[in-house]
JSON list of C-alpha atoms and ligand atoms in Angstrom, two decimals:
[
{"chain": "Q", "resi": 64, "resn": "MET", "atom": "CA", "xyz": [-95.21, 45.99, -229.90]},
{"chain": "Q", "resi": 65, "resn": "LYS", "atom": "CA", "xyz": [-93.78, 42.54, -230.40]},
{"chain": "Q", "resi": 66, "resn": "GLY", "atom": "CA", "xyz": [-92.97, 41.35, -233.93]},
{"chain": "Q", "resi": 67, "resn": "ARG", "atom": "CA", "xyz": [-94.02, 38.09, -235.52]},
{"chain": "Q", "resi": 68, "resn": "LEU", "atom": "CA", "xyz": [-92.10, 34.83, -235.89]},
{"chain": "Q", "resi": 69, "resn": "ILE", "atom": "CA", "xyz": [-92.80, 32.81, -239.04]},
{"chain": "Q", "resi": 70, "resn": "THR", "atom": "CA", "xyz": [-91.09, 29.47, -239.59]},
{"chain": "Q", "resi": 71, "resn": "LEU", "atom": "CA", "xyz": [-90.75, 27.29, -242.68]},
{"chain": "Q", "resi": 72, "resn": "GLU", "atom": "CA", "xyz": [-90.62, 23.55, -242.11]},
{"chain": "Q", "resi": 73, "resn": "GLY", "atom": "CA", "xyz": [-90.54, 20.40, -244.18]},
{"chain": "Q", "resi": 74, "resn": "GLY", "atom": "CA", "xyz": [-88.24, 17.70, -245.40]},
{"chain": "Q", "resi": 75, "resn": "GLU", "atom": "CA", "xyz": [-85.27, 17.81, -247.74]},
{"chain": "Q", "resi": 76, "resn": "GLY", "atom": "CA", "xyz": [-86.04, 19.46, -251.06]},
{"chain": "Q", "resi": 77, "resn": "ALA", "atom": "CA", "xyz": [-89.51, 20.62, -249.97]},
{"chain": "Q", "resi": 78, "resn": "GLY", "atom": "CA", "xyz": [-88.73, 24.15, -251.19]},
{"chain": "Q", "resi": 79, "resn": "LYS", "atom": "CA", "xyz": [-88.16, 25.93, -247.86]},
{"chain": "Q", "resi": 80, "resn": "SER", "atom": "CA", "xyz": [-85.18, 28.00, -248.98]},
{"chain": "Q", "resi": 81, "resn": "THR", "atom": "CA", "xyz": [-86.84, 28.84, -252.31]},
{"chain": "Q", "resi": 82, "resn": "VAL", "atom": "CA", "xyz": [-90.17, 29.90, -250.76]},
{"chain": "Q", "resi": 83, "resn": "LEU", "atom": "CA", "xyz": [-88.29, 31.84, -248.09]},
{"chain": "Q", "resi": 84, "resn": "GLN", "atom": "CA", "xyz": [-86.84, 34.20, -250.69]},
{"chain": "Q", "resi": 85, "resn": "THR", "atom": "CA", "xyz": [-90.28, 34.97, -252.14]},
{"chain": "Q", "resi": 86, "resn": "LEU", "atom": "CA", "xyz": [-91.78, 35.50, -248.68]},
{"chain": "Q", "resi": 87, "resn": "ARG", "atom": "CA", "xyz": [-88.89, 37.75, -247.73]},
{"chain": "Q", "resi": 88, "resn": "GLU", "atom": "CA", "xyz": [-89.53, 40.08, -250.66]},
{"chain": "Q", "resi": 89, "resn": "HIS", "atom": "CA", "xyz": [-93.28, 39.97, -250.06]},
{"chain": "Q", "resi": 90, "resn": "ILE", "atom": "CA", "xyz": [-93.06, 40.85, -246.34]},
{"chain": "Q", "resi": 91, "resn": "GLU", "atom": "CA", "xyz": [-90.44, 43.56, -246.88]},
{"chain": "Q", "resi": 92, "resn": "SER", "atom": "CA", "xyz": [-92.58, 45.11, -249.62]},
{"chain": "Q", "resi": 93, "resn": "SER", "atom": "CA", "xyz": [-95.33, 45.53, -247.00]},
{"chain": "Q", "resi": 94, "resn": "GLY", "atom": "CA", "xyz": [-92.94, 47.89, -245.18]},
{"chain": "Q", "resi": 95, "resn": "ILE", "atom": "CA", "xyz": [-92.26, 45.43, -242.35]},
{"chain": "Q", "resi": 96, "resn": "ARG", "atom": "CA", "xyz": [-88.71, 45.18, -241.00]},
{"chain": "Q", "resi": 97, "resn": "LEU", "atom": "CA", "xyz": [-87.65, 41.56, -241.29]},
{"chain": "Q", "resi": 98, "resn": "GLN", "atom": "CA", "xyz": [-84.79, 39.34, -240.12]},
{"chain": "Q", "resi": 99, "resn": "VAL", "atom": "CA", "xyz": [-84.18, 36.14, -242.02]},
{"chain": "Q", "resi": 100, "resn": "THR", "atom": "CA", "xyz": [-82.41, 33.18, -240.51]},
{"chain": "Q", "resi": 101, "resn": "ARG", "atom": "CA", "xyz": [-81.84, 29.46, -240.82]},
{"chain": "Q", "resi": 102, "resn": "GLU", "atom": "CA", "xyz": [-81.29, 26.45, -238.59]},
{"chain": "Q", "resi": 103, "resn": "PRO", "atom": "CA", "xyz": [-79.01, 25.03, -237.55]},
{"chain": "Q", "resi": 104, "resn": "GLY", "atom": "CA", "xyz": [-77.14, 28.33, -237.84]},
{"chain": "Q", "resi": 105, "resn": "GLY", "atom": "CA", "xyz": [-78.10, 31.98, -237.98]},
{"chain": "Q", "resi": 106, "resn": "THR", "atom": "CA", "xyz": [-75.37, 33.13, -235.58]},
{"chain": "Q", "resi": 107, "resn": "ALA", "atom": "CA", "xyz": [-71.58, 32.72, -235.59]},
{"chain": "Q", "resi": 108, "resn": "LEU", "atom": "CA", "xyz": [-71.87, 29.93, -233.00]},
{"chain": "Q", "resi": 109, "resn": "GLY", "atom": "CA", "xyz": [-74.84, 28.39, -234.79]},
{"chain": "Q", "resi": 110, "resn": "GLU", "atom": "CA", "xyz": [-73.06, 28.29, -238.16]},
{"chain": "Q", "resi": 111, "resn": "ALA", "atom": "CA", "xyz": [-70.03, 26.64, -236.49]},
{"chain": "Q", "resi": 112, "resn": "ILE", "atom": "CA", "xyz": [-72.36, 24.04, -234.94]},
{"chain": "Q", "resi": 113, "resn": "ARG", "atom": "CA", "xyz": [-74.03, 23.58, -238.35]},
{"chain": "Q", "resi": 114, "resn": "ALA", "atom": "CA", "xyz": [-70.65, 22.75, -239.94]},
{"chain": "Q", "resi": 115, "resn": "ILE", "atom": "CA", "xyz": [-70.11, 20.07, -237.30]},
{"chain": "Q", "resi": 116, "resn": "VAL", "atom": "CA", "xyz": [-73.57, 18.55, -237.16]},
{"chain": "Q", "resi": 117, "resn": "LEU", "atom": "CA", "xyz": [-74.01, 18.28, -240.97]},
{"chain": "Q", "resi": 118, "resn": "ASP", "atom": "CA", "xyz": [-70.44, 17.14, -241.72]},
{"chain": "Q", "resi": 119, "resn": "PRO", "atom": "CA", "xyz": [-70.74, 13.92, -243.76]},
{"chain": "Q", "resi": 120, "resn": "GLU", "atom": "CA", "xyz": [-67.23, 12.88, -242.61]},
{"chain": "Q", "resi": 121, "resn": "LEU", "atom": "CA", "xyz": [-68.13, 12.96, -238.93]},
{"chain": "Q", "resi": 122, "resn": "GLY", "atom": "CA", "xyz": [-69.00, 9.29, -238.50]},
{"chain": "Q", "resi": 123, "resn": "THR", "atom": "CA", "xyz": [-71.37, 8.17, -235.74]},
{"chain": "Q", "resi": 124, "resn": "VAL", "atom": "CA", "xyz": [-73.24, 10.89, -233.86]},
{"chain": "Q", "resi": 125, "resn": "CYS", "atom": "CA", "xyz": [-75.55, 9.63, -231.11]},
{"chain": "Q", "resi": 126, "resn": "ALA", "atom": "CA", "xyz": [-79.11, 10.95, -231.14]},
{"chain": "Q", "resi": 127, "resn": "GLU", "atom": "CA", "xyz": [-78.63, 12.67, -227.77]},
{"chain": "Q", "resi": 128, "resn": "SER", "atom": "CA", "xyz": [-75.60, 14.62, -229.04]},
{"chain": "Q", "resi": 129, "resn": "GLU", "atom": "CA", "xyz": [-77.42, 15.60, -232.22]},
{"chain": "Q", "resi": 130, "resn": "LEU", "atom": "CA", "xyz": [-80.44, 16.84, -230.25]},
{"chain": "Q", "resi": 131, "resn": "LEU", "atom": "CA", "xyz": [-78.28, 18.88, -227.86]},
{"chain": "Q", "resi": 132, "resn": "LEU", "atom": "CA", "xyz": [-76.24, 20.38, -230.69]},
{"chain": "Q", "resi": 133, "resn": "MET", "atom": "CA", "xyz": [-79.42, 21.50, -232.44]},
{"chain": "Q", "resi": 134, "resn": "PHE", "atom": "CA", "xyz": [-80.61, 23.14, -229.24]},
{"chain": "Q", "resi": 135, "resn": "ALA", "atom": "CA", "xyz": [-77.20, 24.62, -228.53]},
{"chain": "Q", "resi": 136, "resn": "ALA", "atom": "CA", "xyz": [-77.45, 26.45, -231.85]},
{"chain": "Q", "resi": 137, "resn": "ARG", "atom": "CA", "xyz": [-81.10, 27.36, -231.21]},
{"chain": "Q", "resi": 138, "resn": "ALA", "atom": "CA", "xyz": [-80.46, 28.72, -227.70]},
{"chain": "Q", "resi": 139, "resn": "GLN", "atom": "CA", "xyz": [-77.92, 31.18, -229.15]},
{"chain": "Q", "resi": 140, "resn": "LEU", "atom": "CA", "xyz": [-80.21, 32.06, -232.08]},
{"chain": "Q", "resi": 141, "resn": "VAL", "atom": "CA", "xyz": [-83.16, 32.87, -229.79]},
{"chain": "Q", "resi": 142, "resn": "ARG", "atom": "CA", "xyz": [-81.11, 35.08, -227.46]},
{"chain": "Q", "resi": 143, "resn": "GLU", "atom": "CA", "xyz": [-78.86, 36.75, -230.03]},
{"chain": "Q", "resi": 144, "resn": "LEU", "atom": "CA", "xyz": [-81.22, 37.29, -232.96]},
{"chain": "Q", "resi": 145, "resn": "ILE", "atom": "CA", "xyz": [-84.86, 36.20, -232.68]},
{"chain": "Q", "resi": 146, "resn": "ARG", "atom": "CA", "xyz": [-85.91, 37.56, -229.28]},
{"chain": "Q", "resi": 147, "resn": "PRO", "atom": "CA", "xyz": [-84.19, 40.96, -229.71]},
{"chain": "Q", "resi": 148, "resn": "ALA", "atom": "CA", "xyz": [-85.69, 41.38, -233.20]},
{"chain": "Q", "resi": 149, "resn": "LEU", "atom": "CA", "xyz": [-89.20, 40.55, -231.97]},
{"chain": "Q", "resi": 150, "resn": "GLU", "atom": "CA", "xyz": [-88.79, 42.99, -229.10]},
{"chain": "Q", "resi": 151, "resn": "ARG", "atom": "CA", "xyz": [-87.80, 45.74, -231.56]},
{"chain": "Q", "resi": 152, "resn": "GLY", "atom": "CA", "xyz": [-91.09, 45.04, -233.37]},
{"chain": "Q", "resi": 153, "resn": "GLU", "atom": "CA", "xyz": [-89.38, 43.36, -236.30]},
{"chain": "Q", "resi": 154, "resn": "TRP", "atom": "CA", "xyz": [-90.53, 40.13, -237.91]},
{"chain": "Q", "resi": 155, "resn": "VAL", "atom": "CA", "xyz": [-88.40, 37.02, -238.16]},
{"chain": "Q", "resi": 156, "resn": "LEU", "atom": "CA", "xyz": [-88.61, 34.51, -240.99]},
{"chain": "Q", "resi": 157, "resn": "ALA", "atom": "CA", "xyz": [-86.79, 31.29, -240.12]},
{"chain": "Q", "resi": 158, "resn": "ASP", "atom": "CA", "xyz": [-85.80, 28.35, -242.34]},
{"chain": "Q", "resi": 159, "resn": "ARG", "atom": "CA", "xyz": [-86.58, 25.70, -239.68]},
{"chain": "Q", "resi": 160, "resn": "PHE", "atom": "CA", "xyz": [-87.03, 26.00, -235.91]},
{"chain": "Q", "resi": 161, "resn": "THR", "atom": "CA", "xyz": [-88.00, 23.78, -232.96]},
{"chain": "Q", "resi": 162, "resn": "ASP", "atom": "CA", "xyz": [-90.57, 21.76, -234.95]},
{"chain": "Q", "resi": 163, "resn": "ALA", "atom": "CA", "xyz": [-87.59, 20.40, -236.91]},
{"chain": "Q", "resi": 164, "resn": "SER", "atom": "CA", "xyz": [-86.21, 18.86, -233.71]},
{"chain": "Q", "resi": 165, "resn": "PHE", "atom": "CA", "xyz": [-89.55, 17.19, -233.00]},
{"chain": "Q", "resi": 166, "resn": "ALA", "atom": "CA", "xyz": [-89.52, 15.84, -236.57]},
{"chain": "Q", "resi": 167, "resn": "TYR", "atom": "CA", "xyz": [-85.86, 14.87, -237.03]},
{"chain": "Q", "resi": 168, "resn": "GLN", "atom": "CA", "xyz": [-84.51, 14.11, -233.57]},
{"chain": "Q", "resi": 169, "resn": "GLY", "atom": "CA", "xyz": [-87.95, 13.04, -232.29]},
{"chain": "Q", "resi": 170, "resn": "GLY", "atom": "CA", "xyz": [-89.66, 11.25, -235.20]},
{"chain": "Q", "resi": 171, "resn": "GLY", "atom": "CA", "xyz": [-86.50, 10.42, -237.11]},
{"chain": "Q", "resi": 172, "resn": "ARG", "atom": "CA", "xyz": [-84.14, 9.46, -234.27]},
{"chain": "Q", "resi": 173, "resn": "GLY", "atom": "CA", "xyz": [-86.68, 8.39, -231.67]},
{"chain": "Q", "resi": 174, "resn": "GLN", "atom": "CA", "xyz": [-85.79, 10.92, -228.96]},
{"chain": "Q", "resi": 175, "resn": "PRO", "atom": "CA", "xyz": [-88.71, 11.29, -226.50]},
{"chain": "Q", "resi": 176, "resn": "GLY", "atom": "CA", "xyz": [-91.07, 14.17, -227.23]},
{"chain": "Q", "resi": 177, "resn": "ALA", "atom": "CA", "xyz": [-91.25, 15.11, -223.52]},
{"chain": "Q", "resi": 178, "resn": "ARG", "atom": "CA", "xyz": [-87.50, 15.66, -223.47]},
{"chain": "Q", "resi": 179, "resn": "ILE", "atom": "CA", "xyz": [-87.65, 17.88, -226.55]},
{"chain": "Q", "resi": 180, "resn": "GLU", "atom": "CA", "xyz": [-90.50, 19.84, -224.90]},
{"chain": "Q", "resi": 181, "resn": "ASP", "atom": "CA", "xyz": [-88.27, 20.42, -221.85]},
{"chain": "Q", "resi": 182, "resn": "LEU", "atom": "CA", "xyz": [-85.49, 21.68, -224.11]},
{"chain": "Q", "resi": 183, "resn": "GLU", "atom": "CA", "xyz": [-87.93, 23.91, -225.94]},
{"chain": "Q", "resi": 184, "resn": "VAL", "atom": "CA", "xyz": [-88.95, 25.57, -222.65]},
{"chain": "Q", "resi": 185, "resn": "TRP", "atom": "CA", "xyz": [-85.40, 25.90, -221.31]},
{"chain": "Q", "resi": 186, "resn": "ALA", "atom": "CA", "xyz": [-83.13, 26.42, -224.32]},
{"chain": "Q", "resi": 187, "resn": "ALA", "atom": "CA", "xyz": [-85.61, 28.13, -226.67]},
{"chain": "Q", "resi": 188, "resn": "GLU", "atom": "CA", "xyz": [-87.31, 30.16, -223.88]},
{"chain": "Q", "resi": 189, "resn": "GLY", "atom": "CA", "xyz": [-90.60, 28.49, -224.77]},
{"chain": "Q", "resi": 190, "resn": "LEU", "atom": "CA", "xyz": [-90.70, 30.60, -227.90]},
{"chain": "Q", "resi": 191, "resn": "ARG", "atom": "CA", "xyz": [-93.32, 29.36, -230.39]},
{"chain": "Q", "resi": 192, "resn": "PRO", "atom": "CA", "xyz": [-93.83, 30.74, -233.90]},
{"chain": "Q", "resi": 193, "resn": "ASP", "atom": "CA", "xyz": [-96.92, 32.81, -234.72]},
{"chain": "Q", "resi": 194, "resn": "LEU", "atom": "CA", "xyz": [-97.16, 30.92, -238.01]},
{"chain": "Q", "resi": 195, "resn": "THR", "atom": "CA", "xyz": [-95.49, 27.73, -239.21]},
{"chain": "Q", "resi": 196, "resn": "ILE", "atom": "CA", "xyz": [-95.69, 26.87, -242.88]},
{"chain": "Q", "resi": 197, "resn": "LEU", "atom": "CA", "xyz": [-95.22, 23.14, -243.39]},
{"chain": "Q", "resi": 198, "resn": "LEU", "atom": "CA", "xyz": [-94.20, 22.28, -246.94]},
{"chain": "Q", "resi": 199, "resn": "ASP", "atom": "CA", "xyz": [-95.35, 18.68, -247.25]},
{"chain": "Q", "resi": 200, "resn": "LEU", "atom": "CA", "xyz": [-94.48, 16.34, -250.12]},
{"chain": "Q", "resi": 201, "resn": "PRO", "atom": "CA", "xyz": [-93.69, 12.67, -250.73]},
{"chain": "Q", "resi": 202, "resn": "VAL", "atom": "CA", "xyz": [-90.22, 11.79, -249.45]},
{"chain": "Q", "resi": 203, "resn": "SER", "atom": "CA", "xyz": [-89.00, 10.44, -252.80]},
{"chain": "Q", "resi": 204, "resn": "LEU", "atom": "CA", "xyz": [-89.90, 13.67, -254.61]},
{"chain": "Q", "resi": 205, "resn": "GLY", "atom": "CA", "xyz": [-88.13, 15.83, -252.04]},
{"chain": "Q", "resi": 206, "resn": "LEU", "atom": "CA", "xyz": [-85.03, 13.68, -252.08]},
{"chain": "Q", "resi": 207, "resn": "ALA", "atom": "CA", "xyz": [-84.93, 13.78, -255.89]},
{"chain": "Q", "resi": 208, "resn": "ARG", "atom": "CA", "xyz": [-85.04, 17.60, -255.78]},
{"chain": "Q", "resi": 209, "resn": "ALA", "atom": "CA", "xyz": [-82.45, 17.82, -253.03]},
{"chain": "Q", "resi": 210, "resn": "GLY", "atom": "CA", "xyz": [-80.25, 15.31, -254.82]},
{"chain": "Q", "resi": 211, "resn": "GLU", "atom": "CA", "xyz": [-79.59, 17.84, -257.56]},
{"chain": "Q", "resi": 212, "resn": "ARG", "atom": "CA", "xyz": [-77.79, 20.05, -255.05]},
{"chain": "Q", "resi": 213, "resn": "GLY", "atom": "CA", "xyz": [-74.71, 17.79, -255.01]},
{"chain": "Q", "resi": 214, "resn": "ARG", "atom": "CA", "xyz": [-73.18, 15.82, -252.18]},
{"chain": "Q", "resi": 215, "resn": "PRO", "atom": "CA", "xyz": [-75.67, 15.06, -249.38]},
{"chain": "Q", "resi": 216, "resn": "ASP", "atom": "CA", "xyz": [-74.87, 16.34, -245.88]},
{"chain": "Q", "resi": 217, "resn": "ARG", "atom": "CA", "xyz": [-74.80, 13.95, -242.89]},
{"chain": "Q", "resi": 218, "resn": "ILE", "atom": "CA", "xyz": [-78.56, 14.07, -242.31]},
{"chain": "Q", "resi": 219, "resn": "GLU", "atom": "CA", "xyz": [-79.52, 14.12, -246.03]},
{"chain": "Q", "resi": 220, "resn": "ALA", "atom": "CA", "xyz": [-77.55, 10.87, -246.36]},
{"chain": "Q", "resi": 221, "resn": "GLU", "atom": "CA", "xyz": [-80.08, 9.03, -244.14]},
{"chain": "Q", "resi": 222, "resn": "ARG", "atom": "CA", "xyz": [-82.27, 6.28, -245.59]},
{"chain": "Q", "resi": 223, "resn": "GLY", "atom": "CA", "xyz": [-85.77, 6.71, -246.95]},
{"chain": "Q", "resi": 224, "resn": "GLU", "atom": "CA", "xyz": [-87.51, 5.28, -243.87]},
{"chain": "Q", "resi": 225, "resn": "PHE", "atom": "CA", "xyz": [-85.88, 7.94, -241.67]},
{"chain": "Q", "resi": 226, "resn": "PHE", "atom": "CA", "xyz": [-87.43, 10.68, -243.82]},
{"chain": "Q", "resi": 227, "resn": "GLU", "atom": "CA", "xyz": [-90.79, 8.91, -243.77]},
{"chain": "Q", "resi": 228, "resn": "ARG", "atom": "CA", "xyz": [-90.73, 9.14, -239.96]},
{"chain": "Q", "resi": 229, "resn": "VAL", "atom": "CA", "xyz": [-89.72, 12.80, -240.19]},
{"chain": "Q", "resi": 230, "resn": "ARG", "atom": "CA", "xyz": [-92.61, 13.53, -242.52]},
{"chain": "Q", "resi": 231, "resn": "GLU", "atom": "CA", "xyz": [-95.10, 11.72, -240.28]},
{"chain": "Q", "resi": 232, "resn": "ALA", "atom": "CA", "xyz": [-93.83, 13.57, -237.19]},
{"chain": "Q", "resi": 233, "resn": "TYR", "atom": "CA", "xyz": [-94.23, 16.93, -238.95]},
{"chain": "Q", "resi": 234, "resn": "ARG", "atom": "CA", "xyz": [-97.77, 16.04, -240.03]},
{"chain": "Q", "resi": 235, "resn": "ARG", "atom": "CA", "xyz": [-98.73, 14.92, -236.53]},
{"chain": "Q", "resi": 236, "resn": "ARG", "atom": "CA", "xyz": [-97.51, 18.23, -235.11]},
{"chain": "Q", "resi": 237, "resn": "ALA", "atom": "CA", "xyz": [-99.49, 20.13, -237.70]},
{"chain": "Q", "resi": 238, "resn": "ASP", "atom": "CA", "xyz": [-102.64, 18.10, -236.95]},
{"chain": "Q", "resi": 239, "resn": "ALA", "atom": "CA", "xyz": [-102.21, 18.78, -233.23]},
{"chain": "Q", "resi": 240, "resn": "ASP", "atom": "CA", "xyz": [-101.87, 22.56, -233.68]},
{"chain": "Q", "resi": 241, "resn": "PRO", "atom": "CA", "xyz": [-103.95, 23.62, -236.71]},
{"chain": "Q", "resi": 242, "resn": "HIS", "atom": "CA", "xyz": [-104.12, 27.20, -235.46]},
{"chain": "Q", "resi": 243, "resn": "ARG", "atom": "CA", "xyz": [-100.38, 27.71, -235.78]},
{"chain": "Q", "resi": 244, "resn": "PHE", "atom": "CA", "xyz": [-99.64, 25.45, -238.77]},
{"chain": "Q", "resi": 245, "resn": "ARG", "atom": "CA", "xyz": [-100.52, 25.95, -242.38]},
{"chain": "Q", "resi": 246, "resn": "VAL", "atom": "CA", "xyz": [-99.83, 22.74, -244.36]},
{"chain": "Q", "resi": 247, "resn": "ILE", "atom": "CA", "xyz": [-99.06, 23.32, -248.04]},
{"chain": "Q", "resi": 248, "resn": "ASP", "atom": "CA", "xyz": [-98.85, 20.60, -250.68]},
{"chain": "Q", "resi": 249, "resn": "ALA", "atom": "CA", "xyz": [-95.29, 21.22, -251.92]},
{"chain": "Q", "resi": 250, "resn": "SER", "atom": "CA", "xyz": [-95.45, 18.60, -254.66]},
{"chain": "Q", "resi": 251, "resn": "ARG", "atom": "CA", "xyz": [-97.25, 21.12, -256.90]},
{"chain": "Q", "resi": 252, "resn": "PRO", "atom": "CA", "xyz": [-95.55, 23.65, -259.22]},
{"chain": "Q", "resi": 253, "resn": "LEU", "atom": "CA", "xyz": [-93.64, 26.33, -257.35]},
{"chain": "Q", "resi": 254, "resn": "PRO", "atom": "CA", "xyz": [-95.98, 29.27, -258.25]},
{"chain": "Q", "resi": 255, "resn": "ARG", "atom": "CA", "xyz": [-98.90, 27.51, -256.56]},
{"chain": "Q", "resi": 256, "resn": "VAL", "atom": "CA", "xyz": [-96.81, 26.69, -253.51]},
{"chain": "Q", "resi": 257, "resn": "THR", "atom": "CA", "xyz": [-95.58, 30.27, -253.13]},
{"chain": "Q", "resi": 258, "resn": "ALA", "atom": "CA", "xyz": [-99.09, 31.69, -253.69]},
{"chain": "Q", "resi": 259, "resn": "ASP", "atom": "CA", "xyz": [-100.40, 29.60, -250.76]},
{"chain": "Q", "resi": 260, "resn": "ALA", "atom": "CA", "xyz": [-97.43, 30.62, -248.59]},
{"chain": "Q", "resi": 261, "resn": "ILE", "atom": "CA", "xyz": [-98.06, 34.31, -249.36]},
{"chain": "Q", "resi": 262, "resn": "ALA", "atom": "CA", "xyz": [-101.76, 33.91, -248.55]},
{"chain": "Q", "resi": 263, "resn": "ALA", "atom": "CA", "xyz": [-100.84, 32.40, -245.16]},
{"chain": "Q", "resi": 264, "resn": "VAL", "atom": "CA", "xyz": [-98.49, 35.27, -244.40]},
{"chain": "Q", "resi": 265, "resn": "ASP", "atom": "CA", "xyz": [-100.99, 37.89, -245.58]},
{"chain": "Q", "resi": 266, "resn": "ALA", "atom": "CA", "xyz": [-103.41, 36.75, -242.87]},
{"chain": "Q", "resi": 267, "resn": "LEU", "atom": "CA", "xyz": [-100.78, 37.84, -240.32]},
{"chain": "Q", "resi": 268, "resn": "VAL", "atom": "CA", "xyz": [-99.89, 41.04, -242.18]},
{"chain": "Q", "resi": 269, "resn": "ALA", "atom": "CA", "xyz": [-103.56, 42.03, -242.30]},
{"chain": "Q", "resi": 270, "resn": "ASP", "atom": "CA", "xyz": [-103.90, 42.25, -238.52]},
{"chain": "Q", "resi": 271, "resn": "TRP", "atom": "CA", "xyz": [-100.45, 43.74, -237.87]},
{"chain": "Q", "resi": 272, "resn": "LYS", "atom": "CA", "xyz": [-100.77, 47.19, -236.34]},
{"chain": "Q", "resi": 273, "resn": "PRO", "atom": "CA", "xyz": [-97.28, 48.42, -235.52]},
{"chain": "V", "resi": 353, "resn": "ADP", "atom": "N1", "xyz": [-92.67, 23.27, -256.06]},
{"chain": "V", "resi": 353, "resn": "ADP", "atom": "C1", "xyz": [-91.50, 22.99, -256.68]},
{"chain": "V", "resi": 353, "resn": "ADP", "atom": "N2", "xyz": [-91.50, 22.39, -257.88]},
{"chain": "V", "resi": 353, "resn": "ADP", "atom": "C2", "xyz": [-90.35, 22.08, -258.50]},
{"chain": "V", "resi": 353, "resn": "ADP", "atom": "N3", "xyz": [-89.11, 22.32, -258.00]},
{"chain": "V", "resi": 353, "resn": "ADP", "atom": "C3", "xyz": [-89.05, 22.90, -256.80]},
{"chain": "V", "resi": 353, "resn": "ADP", "atom": "C4", "xyz": [-90.22, 23.27, -256.08]},
{"chain": "V", "resi": 353, "resn": "ADP", "atom": "N4", "xyz": [-89.83, 23.84, -254.91]},
{"chain": "V", "resi": 353, "resn": "ADP", "atom": "C5", "xyz": [-88.50, 23.82, -254.91]},
{"chain": "V", "resi": 353, "resn": "ADP", "atom": "N5", "xyz": [-88.00, 23.27, -256.04]},
{"chain": "V", "resi": 353, "resn": "ADP", "atom": "C6", "xyz": [-86.59, 23.05, -256.39]},
{"chain": "V", "resi": 353, "resn": "ADP", "atom": "O1", "xyz": [-86.15, 21.98, -255.56]},
{"chain": "V", "resi": 353, "resn": "ADP", "atom": "C7", "xyz": [-84.82, 22.22, -255.10]},
{"chain": "V", "resi": 353, "resn": "ADP", "atom": "C8", "xyz": [-84.81, 22.21, -253.58]},
{"chain": "V", "resi": 353, "resn": "ADP", "atom": "O2", "xyz": [-85.49, 23.35, -253.09]},
{"chain": "V", "resi": 353, "resn": "ADP", "atom": "P1", "xyz": [-85.02, 24.07, -251.75]},
{"chain": "V", "resi": 353, "resn": "ADP", "atom": "O3", "xyz": [-85.78, 25.34, -251.64]},
{"chain": "V", "resi": 353, "resn": "ADP", "atom": "O4", "xyz": [-83.53, 24.13, -251.69]},
{"chain": "V", "resi": 353, "resn": "ADP", "atom": "O5", "xyz": [-85.59, 23.02, -250.66]},
{"chain": "V", "resi": 353, "resn": "ADP", "atom": "P2", "xyz": [-85.29, 22.91, -249.09]},
{"chain": "V", "resi": 353, "resn": "ADP", "atom": "O6", "xyz": [-84.69, 24.23, -248.65]},
{"chain": "V", "resi": 353, "resn": "ADP", "atom": "O7", "xyz": [-86.64, 22.67, -248.49]},
{"chain": "V", "resi": 353, "resn": "ADP", "atom": "O8", "xyz": [-84.39, 21.73, -248.92]},
{"chain": "V", "resi": 353, "resn": "ADP", "atom": "C9", "xyz": [-84.38, 23.52, -255.70]},
{"chain": "V", "resi": 353, "resn": "ADP", "atom": "O9", "xyz": [-83.64, 23.24, -256.87]},
{"chain": "V", "resi": 353, "resn": "ADP", "atom": "C10", "xyz": [-85.69, 24.22, -256.04]},
{"chain": "V", "resi": 353, "resn": "ADP", "atom": "O10", "xyz": [-85.55, 25.08, -257.16]},
{"chain": "V", "resi": 354, "resn": "MG", "atom": "MG1", "xyz": [-82.92, 24.68, -247.69]}
]
């Protein structure tokens, strides 16, 4: 019996990493075996790529290189961690996945969606999440939250209009696939955000028969 893949998406400071911790405890308390991961990263190779691709000292990185680096990390993550876990019947909770490439490298950097779809099929084995929770909030609010974390990484250092395009791209993807996406208003107090996220996950837990 194949496990379930749940991804958390959204812009900087949306609350992905915070909500992930609550969801992790909630899913594990249902007796489900769970792997937790993040992108870019999640494997030794992926974390090494993360250090490169987010390095604020790196200087110019062309959009094509950025897209390929994200998928280089993702290809390893799918084969080393996600696919094997799902085949063991475990669940995977991921802080970002392929939708982030459509939003950041597609919406943000202008890379063609058709090219990202090709990479999704080839590099990510066409793997699509069972549930994607999109934490949506105004860009300025997310950046203000993220700003309290200290020095911005290379992508966090982008300008406001970049993040507006990212947000729009995420919302378009959610509109196009309402069955997979659950959009949550992440500008509200954290307890309300996490309650909605738990409700979305519980719908999957309810029809899980291992
Ligand atoms: N709904 C919320 N209301 C207020 N603060 C929040 C909320 N969600 C997250 N935060 C805070 O915002 C900051 C960024 O959250 P984080 O989970 O790191 O976001 P992300 O992983 O999406 O970048 C953290 O300090 C977190 O405590
Ligand atoms: Mg985070």
